[in-house]
JSON list of C-alpha atoms in Angstrom, two decimals:
[
{"chain": "A", "resi": 1, "resn": "LEU", "atom": "CA", "xyz": [39.50, 53.81, -26.16]},
{"chain": "A", "resi": 2, "resn": "SER", "atom": "CA", "xyz": [40.03, 51.16, -28.80]},
{"chain": "A", "resi": 3, "resn": "MET", "atom": "CA", "xyz": [37.47, 48.80, -27.30]},
{"chain": "A", "resi": 4, "resn": "ARG", "atom": "CA", "xyz": [35.02, 51.50, -26.16]},
{"chain": "A", "resi": 5, "resn": "GLU", "atom": "CA", "xyz": [34.85, 53.04, -29.63]},
{"chain": "A", "resi": 6, "resn": "ASP", "atom": "CA", "xyz": [35.36, 49.74, -31.47]},
{"chain": "A", "resi": 7, "resn": "ILE", "atom": "CA", "xyz": [38.38, 51.02, -33.38]},
{"chain": "A", "resi": 8, "resn": "SER", "atom": "CA", "xyz": [41.83, 49.58, -33.95]},
{"chain": "A", "resi": 9, "resn": "PHE", "atom": "CA", "xyz": [44.65, 50.18, -31.48]},
{"chain": "A", "resi": 10, "resn": "ASP", "atom": "CA", "xyz": [46.42, 52.29, -34.12]},
{"chain": "A", "resi": 11, "resn": "GLU", "atom": "CA", "xyz": [43.33, 54.47, -34.57]},
{"chain": "A", "resi": 12, "resn": "ALA", "atom": "CA", "xyz": [43.04, 54.84, -30.80]},
{"chain": "A", "resi": 13, "resn": "ALA", "atom": "CA", "xyz": [46.71, 55.79, -30.56]},
{"chain": "A", "resi": 14, "resn": "SER", "atom": "CA", "xyz": [46.17, 58.36, -33.31]},
{"chain": "A", "resi": 15, "resn": "LYS", "atom": "CA", "xyz": [43.21, 59.87, -31.44]},
{"chain": "A", "resi": 16, "resn": "ILE", "atom": "CA", "xyz": [45.28, 60.07, -28.27]},
{"chain": "A", "resi": 17, "resn": "ASP", "atom": "CA", "xyz": [48.08, 61.80, -30.20]},
{"chain": "A", "resi": 18, "resn": "ILE", "atom": "CA", "xyz": [45.59, 64.31, -31.63]},
{"chain": "A", "resi": 19, "resn": "ARG", "atom": "CA", "xyz": [44.21, 64.98, -28.15]},
{"chain": "A", "resi": 20, "resn": "ASN", "atom": "CA", "xyz": [47.68, 65.43, -26.69]},
{"chain": "A", "resi": 21, "resn": "ASN", "atom": "CA", "xyz": [48.65, 67.76, -29.55]},
{"chain": "A", "resi": 22, "resn": "ALA", "atom": "CA", "xyz": [45.50, 69.81, -28.93]},
{"chain": "A", "resi": 23, "resn": "TRP", "atom": "CA", "xyz": [46.35, 70.07, -25.23]},
{"chain": "A", "resi": 24, "resn": "HIS", "atom": "CA", "xyz": [49.88, 71.14, -26.10]},
{"chain": "A", "resi": 25, "resn": "ALA", "atom": "CA", "xyz": [48.62, 73.75, -28.60]},
{"chain": "A", "resi": 26, "resn": "ALA", "atom": "CA", "xyz": [46.16, 75.12, -26.02]},
{"chain": "A", "resi": 27, "resn": "SER", "atom": "CA", "xyz": [48.93, 75.36, -23.42]},
{"chain": "A", "resi": 28, "resn": "LEU", "atom": "CA", "xyz": [51.14, 77.24, -25.88]},
{"chain": "A", "resi": 29, "resn": "ARG", "atom": "CA", "xyz": [48.28, 79.59, -26.76]},
{"chain": "A", "resi": 30, "resn": "ILE", "atom": "CA", "xyz": [47.69, 80.36, -23.07]},
{"chain": "A", "resi": 31, "resn": "LYS", "atom": "CA", "xyz": [51.39, 81.14, -22.67]},
{"chain": "A", "resi": 32, "resn": "LYS", "atom": "CA", "xyz": [51.45, 83.32, -25.80]},
{"chain": "A", "resi": 33, "resn": "SER", "atom": "CA", "xyz": [48.35, 85.20, -24.67]},
{"chain": "A", "resi": 34, "resn": "ILE", "atom": "CA", "xyz": [50.02, 85.99, -21.36]},
{"chain": "A", "resi": 35, "resn": "ASP", "atom": "CA", "xyz": [53.32, 86.92, -23.00]},
{"chain": "A", "resi": 36, "resn": "ASP", "atom": "CA", "xyz": [51.50, 89.26, -25.39]},
{"chain": "A", "resi": 37, "resn": "GLY", "atom": "CA", "xyz": [49.41, 90.85, -22.62]},
{"chain": "A", "resi": 38, "resn": "TYR", "atom": "CA", "xyz": [46.09, 89.31, -23.65]},
{"chain": "A", "resi": 39, "resn": "TYR", "atom": "CA", "xyz": [45.24, 88.24, -20.14]},
{"chain": "A", "resi": 40, "resn": "LEU", "atom": "CA", "xyz": [41.49, 87.87, -20.59]},
{"chain": "A", "resi": 41, "resn": "GLU", "atom": "CA", "xyz": [42.12, 85.52, -23.53]},
{"chain": "A", "resi": 42, "resn": "ALA", "atom": "CA", "xyz": [44.48, 83.44, -21.39]},
{"chain": "A", "resi": 43, "resn": "ILE", "atom": "CA", "xyz": [41.91, 83.35, -18.57]},
{"chain": "A", "resi": 44, "resn": "THR", "atom": "CA", "xyz": [39.18, 82.23, -20.95]},
{"chain": "A", "resi": 45, "resn": "LEU", "atom": "CA", "xyz": [41.39, 79.56, -22.52]},
{"chain": "A", "resi": 46, "resn": "SER", "atom": "CA", "xyz": [42.41, 78.26, -19.09]},
{"chain": "A", "resi": 47, "resn": "GLU", "atom": "CA", "xyz": [38.79, 78.04, -17.99]},
{"chain": "A", "resi": 48, "resn": "ASN", "atom": "CA", "xyz": [37.86, 76.18, -21.15]},
{"chain": "A", "resi": 49, "resn": "PHE", "atom": "CA", "xyz": [40.81, 73.79, -20.83]},
{"chain": "A", "resi": 50, "resn": "ILE", "atom": "CA", "xyz": [40.07, 73.00, -17.17]},
{"chain": "A", "resi": 51, "resn": "SER", "atom": "CA", "xyz": [36.33, 72.68, -17.87]},
{"chain": "A", "resi": 52, "resn": "ASN", "atom": "CA", "xyz": [37.04, 70.21, -20.66]},
{"chain": "A", "resi": 53, "resn": "LEU", "atom": "CA", "xyz": [39.19, 68.05, -18.40]},
{"chain": "A", "resi": 54, "resn": "LEU", "atom": "CA", "xyz": [36.63, 68.10, -15.57]},
{"chain": "A", "resi": 55, "resn": "TYR", "atom": "CA", "xyz": [33.82, 67.35, -18.02]},
{"chain": "A", "resi": 56, "resn": "ASN", "atom": "CA", "xyz": [35.76, 64.39, -19.45]},
{"chain": "A", "resi": 57, "resn": "TYR", "atom": "CA", "xyz": [36.47, 63.10, -15.94]},
{"chain": "A", "resi": 58, "resn": "LEU", "atom": "CA", "xyz": [32.80, 63.31, -14.93]},
{"chain": "A", "resi": 59, "resn": "SER", "atom": "CA", "xyz": [31.74, 61.81, -18.25]},
{"chain": "A", "resi": 60, "resn": "HIS", "atom": "CA", "xyz": [33.94, 58.76, -17.68]},
{"chain": "A", "resi": 61, "resn": "LYS", "atom": "CA", "xyz": [32.45, 58.47, -14.19]},
{"chain": "A", "resi": 62, "resn": "GLY", "atom": "CA", "xyz": [28.94, 58.68, -15.66]},
{"chain": "A", "resi": 63, "resn": "LYS", "atom": "CA", "xyz": [28.20, 61.74, -13.53]},
{"chain": "A", "resi": 64, "resn": "VAL", "atom": "CA", "xyz": [27.95, 64.61, -16.01]},
{"chain": "A", "resi": 65, "resn": "ASN", "atom": "CA", "xyz": [25.12, 66.81, -17.23]},
{"chain": "A", "resi": 66, "resn": "SER", "atom": "CA", "xyz": [25.77, 68.52, -20.55]},
{"chain": "A", "resi": 67, "resn": "ASP", "atom": "CA", "xyz": [24.44, 71.84, -19.22]},
{"chain": "A", "resi": 68, "resn": "LEU", "atom": "CA", "xyz": [26.92, 72.26, -16.35]},
{"chain": "A", "resi": 69, "resn": "ASN", "atom": "CA", "xyz": [28.79, 75.55, -16.25]},
{"chain": "A", "resi": 70, "resn": "PHE", "atom": "CA", "xyz": [32.31, 75.91, -14.83]},
{"chain": "A", "resi": 71, "resn": "SER", "atom": "CA", "xyz": [31.08, 76.23, -11.25]},
{"chain": "A", "resi": 72, "resn": "GLY", "atom": "CA", "xyz": [28.75, 73.26, -11.69]},
{"chain": "A", "resi": 73, "resn": "LEU", "atom": "CA", "xyz": [31.56, 71.09, -13.02]},
{"chain": "A", "resi": 74, "resn": "ILE", "atom": "CA", "xyz": [33.73, 71.99, -10.04]},
{"chain": "A", "resi": 75, "resn": "GLN", "atom": "CA", "xyz": [30.96, 71.29, -7.53]},
{"chain": "A", "resi": 76, "resn": "LYS", "atom": "CA", "xyz": [30.06, 68.01, -9.21]},
{"chain": "A", "resi": 77, "resn": "CYS", "atom": "CA", "xyz": [33.74, 66.90, -9.05]},
{"chain": "A", "resi": 78, "resn": "LYS", "atom": "CA", "xyz": [34.29, 67.68, -5.37]},
{"chain": "A", "resi": 79, "resn": "PRO", "atom": "CA", "xyz": [32.65, 64.52, -3.96]},
{"chain": "A", "resi": 80, "resn": "HIS", "atom": "CA", "xyz": [34.89, 62.37, -6.16]},
{"chain": "A", "resi": 81, "resn": "PHE", "atom": "CA", "xyz": [38.10, 63.97, -4.90]},
{"chain": "A", "resi": 82, "resn": "VAL", "atom": "CA", "xyz": [39.07, 62.13, -1.75]},
{"chain": "A", "resi": 83, "resn": "ALA", "atom": "CA", "xyz": [42.86, 62.52, -1.75]},
{"chain": "A", "resi": 84, "resn": "SER", "atom": "CA", "xyz": [43.84, 65.69, 0.08]},
{"chain": "A", "resi": 85, "resn": "ALA", "atom": "CA", "xyz": [46.01, 66.91, -2.81]},
{"chain": "A", "resi": 86, "resn": "ASP", "atom": "CA", "xyz": [43.15, 66.42, -5.27]},
{"chain": "A", "resi": 87, "resn": "LEU", "atom": "CA", "xyz": [40.69, 68.18, -2.99]},
{"chain": "A", "resi": 88, "resn": "ALA", "atom": "CA", "xyz": [43.13, 71.07, -2.48]},
{"chain": "A", "resi": 89, "resn": "MET", "atom": "CA", "xyz": [43.54, 71.33, -6.26]},
{"chain": "A", "resi": 90, "resn": "ILE", "atom": "CA", "xyz": [39.80, 71.53, -6.94]},
{"chain": "A", "resi": 91, "resn": "GLU", "atom": "CA", "xyz": [39.42, 74.09, -4.13]},
{"chain": "A", "resi": 92, "resn": "ASP", "atom": "CA", "xyz": [42.20, 76.14, -5.77]},
{"chain": "A", "resi": 93, "resn": "VAL", "atom": "CA", "xyz": [40.38, 75.90, -9.09]},
{"chain": "A", "resi": 94, "resn": "ASP", "atom": "CA", "xyz": [37.16, 77.07, -7.42]},
{"chain": "A", "resi": 95, "resn": "SER", "atom": "CA", "xyz": [38.98, 80.00, -5.81]},
{"chain": "A", "resi": 96, "resn": "TRP", "atom": "CA", "xyz": [40.55, 80.87, -9.16]},
{"chain": "A", "resi": 97, "resn": "ARG", "atom": "CA", "xyz": [37.09, 80.69, -10.77]},
{"chain": "A", "resi": 98, "resn": "LYS", "atom": "CA", "xyz": [36.02, 83.55, -8.51]},
{"chain": "A", "resi": 99, "resn": "SER", "atom": "CA", "xyz": [39.12, 85.56, -9.46]},
{"chain": "A", "resi": 100, "resn": "ARG", "atom": "CA", "xyz": [38.36, 84.79, -13.09]},
{"chain": "A", "resi": 101, "resn": "ASN", "atom": "CA", "xyz": [34.84, 86.16, -12.66]},
{"chain": "A", "resi": 102, "resn": "ASN", "atom": "CA", "xyz": [36.19, 89.31, -11.05]},
{"chain": "A", "resi": 103, "resn": "ALA", "atom": "CA", "xyz": [38.79, 89.86, -13.77]},
{"chain": "A", "resi": 104, "resn": "ILE", "atom": "CA", "xyz": [36.32, 89.46, -16.63]},
{"chain": "A", "resi": 105, "resn": "HIS", "atom": "CA", "xyz": [33.32, 91.17, -15.06]},
{"chain": "A", "resi": 106, "resn": "ASN", "atom": "CA", "xyz": [35.32, 94.07, -13.64]},
{"chain": "A", "resi": 107, "resn": "PHE", "atom": "CA", "xyz": [36.79, 94.75, -17.04]},
{"chain": "A", "resi": 108, "resn": "VAL", "atom": "CA", "xyz": [33.42, 94.67, -18.77]},
{"chain": "A", "resi": 109, "resn": "SER", "atom": "CA", "xyz": [31.46, 96.58, -16.12]},
{"chain": "A", "resi": 110, "resn": "SER", "atom": "CA", "xyz": [33.93, 99.44, -15.63]},
{"chain": "A", "resi": 111, "resn": "SER", "atom": "CA", "xyz": [32.76, 102.76, -16.99]},
{"chain": "A", "resi": 112, "resn": "ILE", "atom": "CA", "xyz": [34.97, 104.60, -19.45]},
{"chain": "A", "resi": 113, "resn": "ASP", "atom": "CA", "xyz": [36.20, 106.98, -16.70]},
{"chain": "A", "resi": 114, "resn": "ASP", "atom": "CA", "xyz": [36.85, 104.13, -14.28]},
{"chain": "A", "resi": 115, "resn": "LEU", "atom": "CA", "xyz": [38.52, 102.09, -17.00]},
{"chain": "A", "resi": 116, "resn": "THR", "atom": "CA", "xyz": [40.96, 104.91, -17.71]},
{"chain": "A", "resi": 117, "resn": "ALA", "atom": "CA", "xyz": [41.68, 105.45, -14.02]},
{"chain": "A", "resi": 118, "resn": "ASN", "atom": "CA", "xyz": [41.93, 101.75, -13.17]},
{"chain": "A", "resi": 119, "resn": "THR", "atom": "CA", "xyz": [43.73, 100.36, -16.23]},
{"chain": "A", "resi": 120, "resn": "ASP", "atom": "CA", "xyz": [46.82, 99.48, -14.22]},
{"chain": "A", "resi": 121, "resn": "THR", "atom": "CA", "xyz": [44.78, 97.80, -11.48]},
{"chain": "A", "resi": 122, "resn": "LEU", "atom": "CA", "xyz": [42.71, 95.82, -14.00]},
{"chain": "A", "resi": 123, "resn": "THR", "atom": "CA", "xyz": [45.82, 94.81, -15.92]},
{"chain": "A", "resi": 124, "resn": "GLU", "atom": "CA", "xyz": [47.63, 93.69, -12.77]},
{"chain": "A", "resi": 125, "resn": "SER", "atom": "CA", "xyz": [44.62, 91.72, -11.55]},
{"chain": "A", "resi": 126, "resn": "SER", "atom": "CA", "xyz": [44.04, 90.13, -14.96]},
{"chain": "A", "resi": 127, "resn": "SER", "atom": "CA", "xyz": [47.75, 89.29, -15.29]},
{"chain": "A", "resi": 128, "resn": "SER", "atom": "CA", "xyz": [47.94, 87.50, -11.96]},
{"chain": "A", "resi": 129, "resn": "THR", "atom": "CA", "xyz": [44.65, 85.68, -12.62]},
{"chain": "A", "resi": 130, "resn": "ALA", "atom": "CA", "xyz": [45.90, 84.59, -16.05]},
{"chain": "A", "resi": 131, "resn": "ARG", "atom": "CA", "xyz": [49.20, 83.32, -14.64]},
{"chain": "A", "resi": 132, "resn": "LEU", "atom": "CA", "xyz": [47.44, 81.41, -11.87]},
{"chain": "A", "resi": 133, "resn": "GLY", "atom": "CA", "xyz": [45.02, 79.96, -14.43]},
{"chain": "A", "resi": 134, "resn": "GLN", "atom": "CA", "xyz": [47.99, 78.82, -16.51]},
{"chain": "A", "resi": 135, "resn": "ALA", "atom": "CA", "xyz": [49.52, 77.08, -13.49]},
{"chain": "A", "resi": 136, "resn": "LEU", "atom": "CA", "xyz": [46.21, 75.47, -12.53]},
{"chain": "A", "resi": 137, "resn": "THR", "atom": "CA", "xyz": [45.67, 74.29, -16.10]},
{"chain": "A", "resi": 138, "resn": "LYS", "atom": "CA", "xyz": [48.97, 72.43, -15.95]},
{"chain": "A", "resi": 139, "resn": "GLN", "atom": "CA", "xyz": [48.15, 71.04, -12.49]},
{"chain": "A", "resi": 140, "resn": "VAL", "atom": "CA", "xyz": [44.69, 69.83, -13.56]},
{"chain": "A", "resi": 141, "resn": "LEU", "atom": "CA", "xyz": [46.12, 68.30, -16.75]},
{"chain": "A", "resi": 142, "resn": "ASP", "atom": "CA", "xyz": [48.77, 66.45, -14.73]},
{"chain": "A", "resi": 143, "resn": "TRP", "atom": "CA", "xyz": [46.06, 65.24, -12.34]},
{"chain": "A", "resi": 144, "resn": "TYR", "atom": "CA", "xyz": [43.82, 64.18, -15.24]},
{"chain": "A", "resi": 145, "resn": "ARG", "atom": "CA", "xyz": [46.58, 62.19, -16.89]},
{"chain": "A", "resi": 146, "resn": "ALA", "atom": "CA", "xyz": [47.32, 60.40, -13.61]},
{"chain": "A", "resi": 147, "resn": "ALA", "atom": "CA", "xyz": [43.62, 59.85, -12.83]},
{"chain": "A", "resi": 148, "resn": "ALA", "atom": "CA", "xyz": [42.89, 58.47, -16.30]},
{"chain": "A", "resi": 149, "resn": "VAL", "atom": "CA", "xyz": [44.40, 55.15, -15.25]},
{"chain": "A", "resi": 150, "resn": "ASP", "atom": "CA", "xyz": [41.42, 54.69, -12.94]},
{"chain": "A", "resi": 151, "resn": "PHE", "atom": "CA", "xyz": [38.71, 55.34, -15.51]},
{"chain": "A", "resi": 152, "resn": "ILE", "atom": "CA", "xyz": [40.17, 54.41, -18.88]},
{"chain": "A", "resi": 153, "resn": "GLN", "atom": "CA", "xyz": [40.23, 50.68, -19.47]},
{"chain": "A", "resi": 154, "resn": "HIS", "atom": "CA", "xyz": [43.84, 49.54, -19.68]},
{"chain": "A", "resi": 155, "resn": "ASN", "atom": "CA", "xyz": [43.51, 45.80, -19.33]},
{"chain": "A", "resi": 156, "resn": "PHE", "atom": "CA", "xyz": [42.47, 43.95, -22.44]},
{"chain": "A", "resi": 157, "resn": "PRO", "atom": "CA", "xyz": [41.20, 40.46, -23.11]},
{"chain": "A", "resi": 158, "resn": "ARG", "atom": "CA", "xyz": [43.99, 38.11, -24.17]},
{"chain": "A", "resi": 159, "resn": "SER", "atom": "CA", "xyz": [42.38, 37.75, -27.60]},
{"chain": "A", "resi": 160, "resn": "GLN", "atom": "CA", "xyz": [42.86, 41.50, -28.23]},
{"chain": "A", "resi": 161, "resn": "LEU", "atom": "CA", "xyz": [46.52, 41.29, -27.30]},
{"chain": "A", "resi": 162, "resn": "ASP", "atom": "CA", "xyz": [47.14, 38.34, -29.62]},
{"chain": "A", "resi": 163, "resn": "ALA", "atom": "CA", "xyz": [45.43, 39.92, -32.62]}
]
């Protein structure tokens, strides 16, 4: 980061701290949304968090289009995931994406009568989708942190180390 953005190591460390604090805050907000029963908020935050990580991964690989939606990001990542655990994770994210669509679209498209009759079903479905999204967010973040070693430069010229 320091060399790529031509900033000092201290500035790079500060940016990394800010990023990590933002990830932590987003994780806490997802948890709070679930705890407070705001499942659609948690689902939306999870999607945004995962999308951001996948976008950053593809960006570092030089394989990203700025107009990719969540499904497009997932599909664009799949060819880069060769380890079986990584491939299983991205397949789980894709499966969750479909559950996410159902949770959000079913809530919005239900008529007033259906919404009253199906509140418990919609809440249960949204709750389980939110909790799975929370778990996948953590899994994708853990993967991203481990994968970053492969695409973030971590060897520096001797002159940089002596400065």
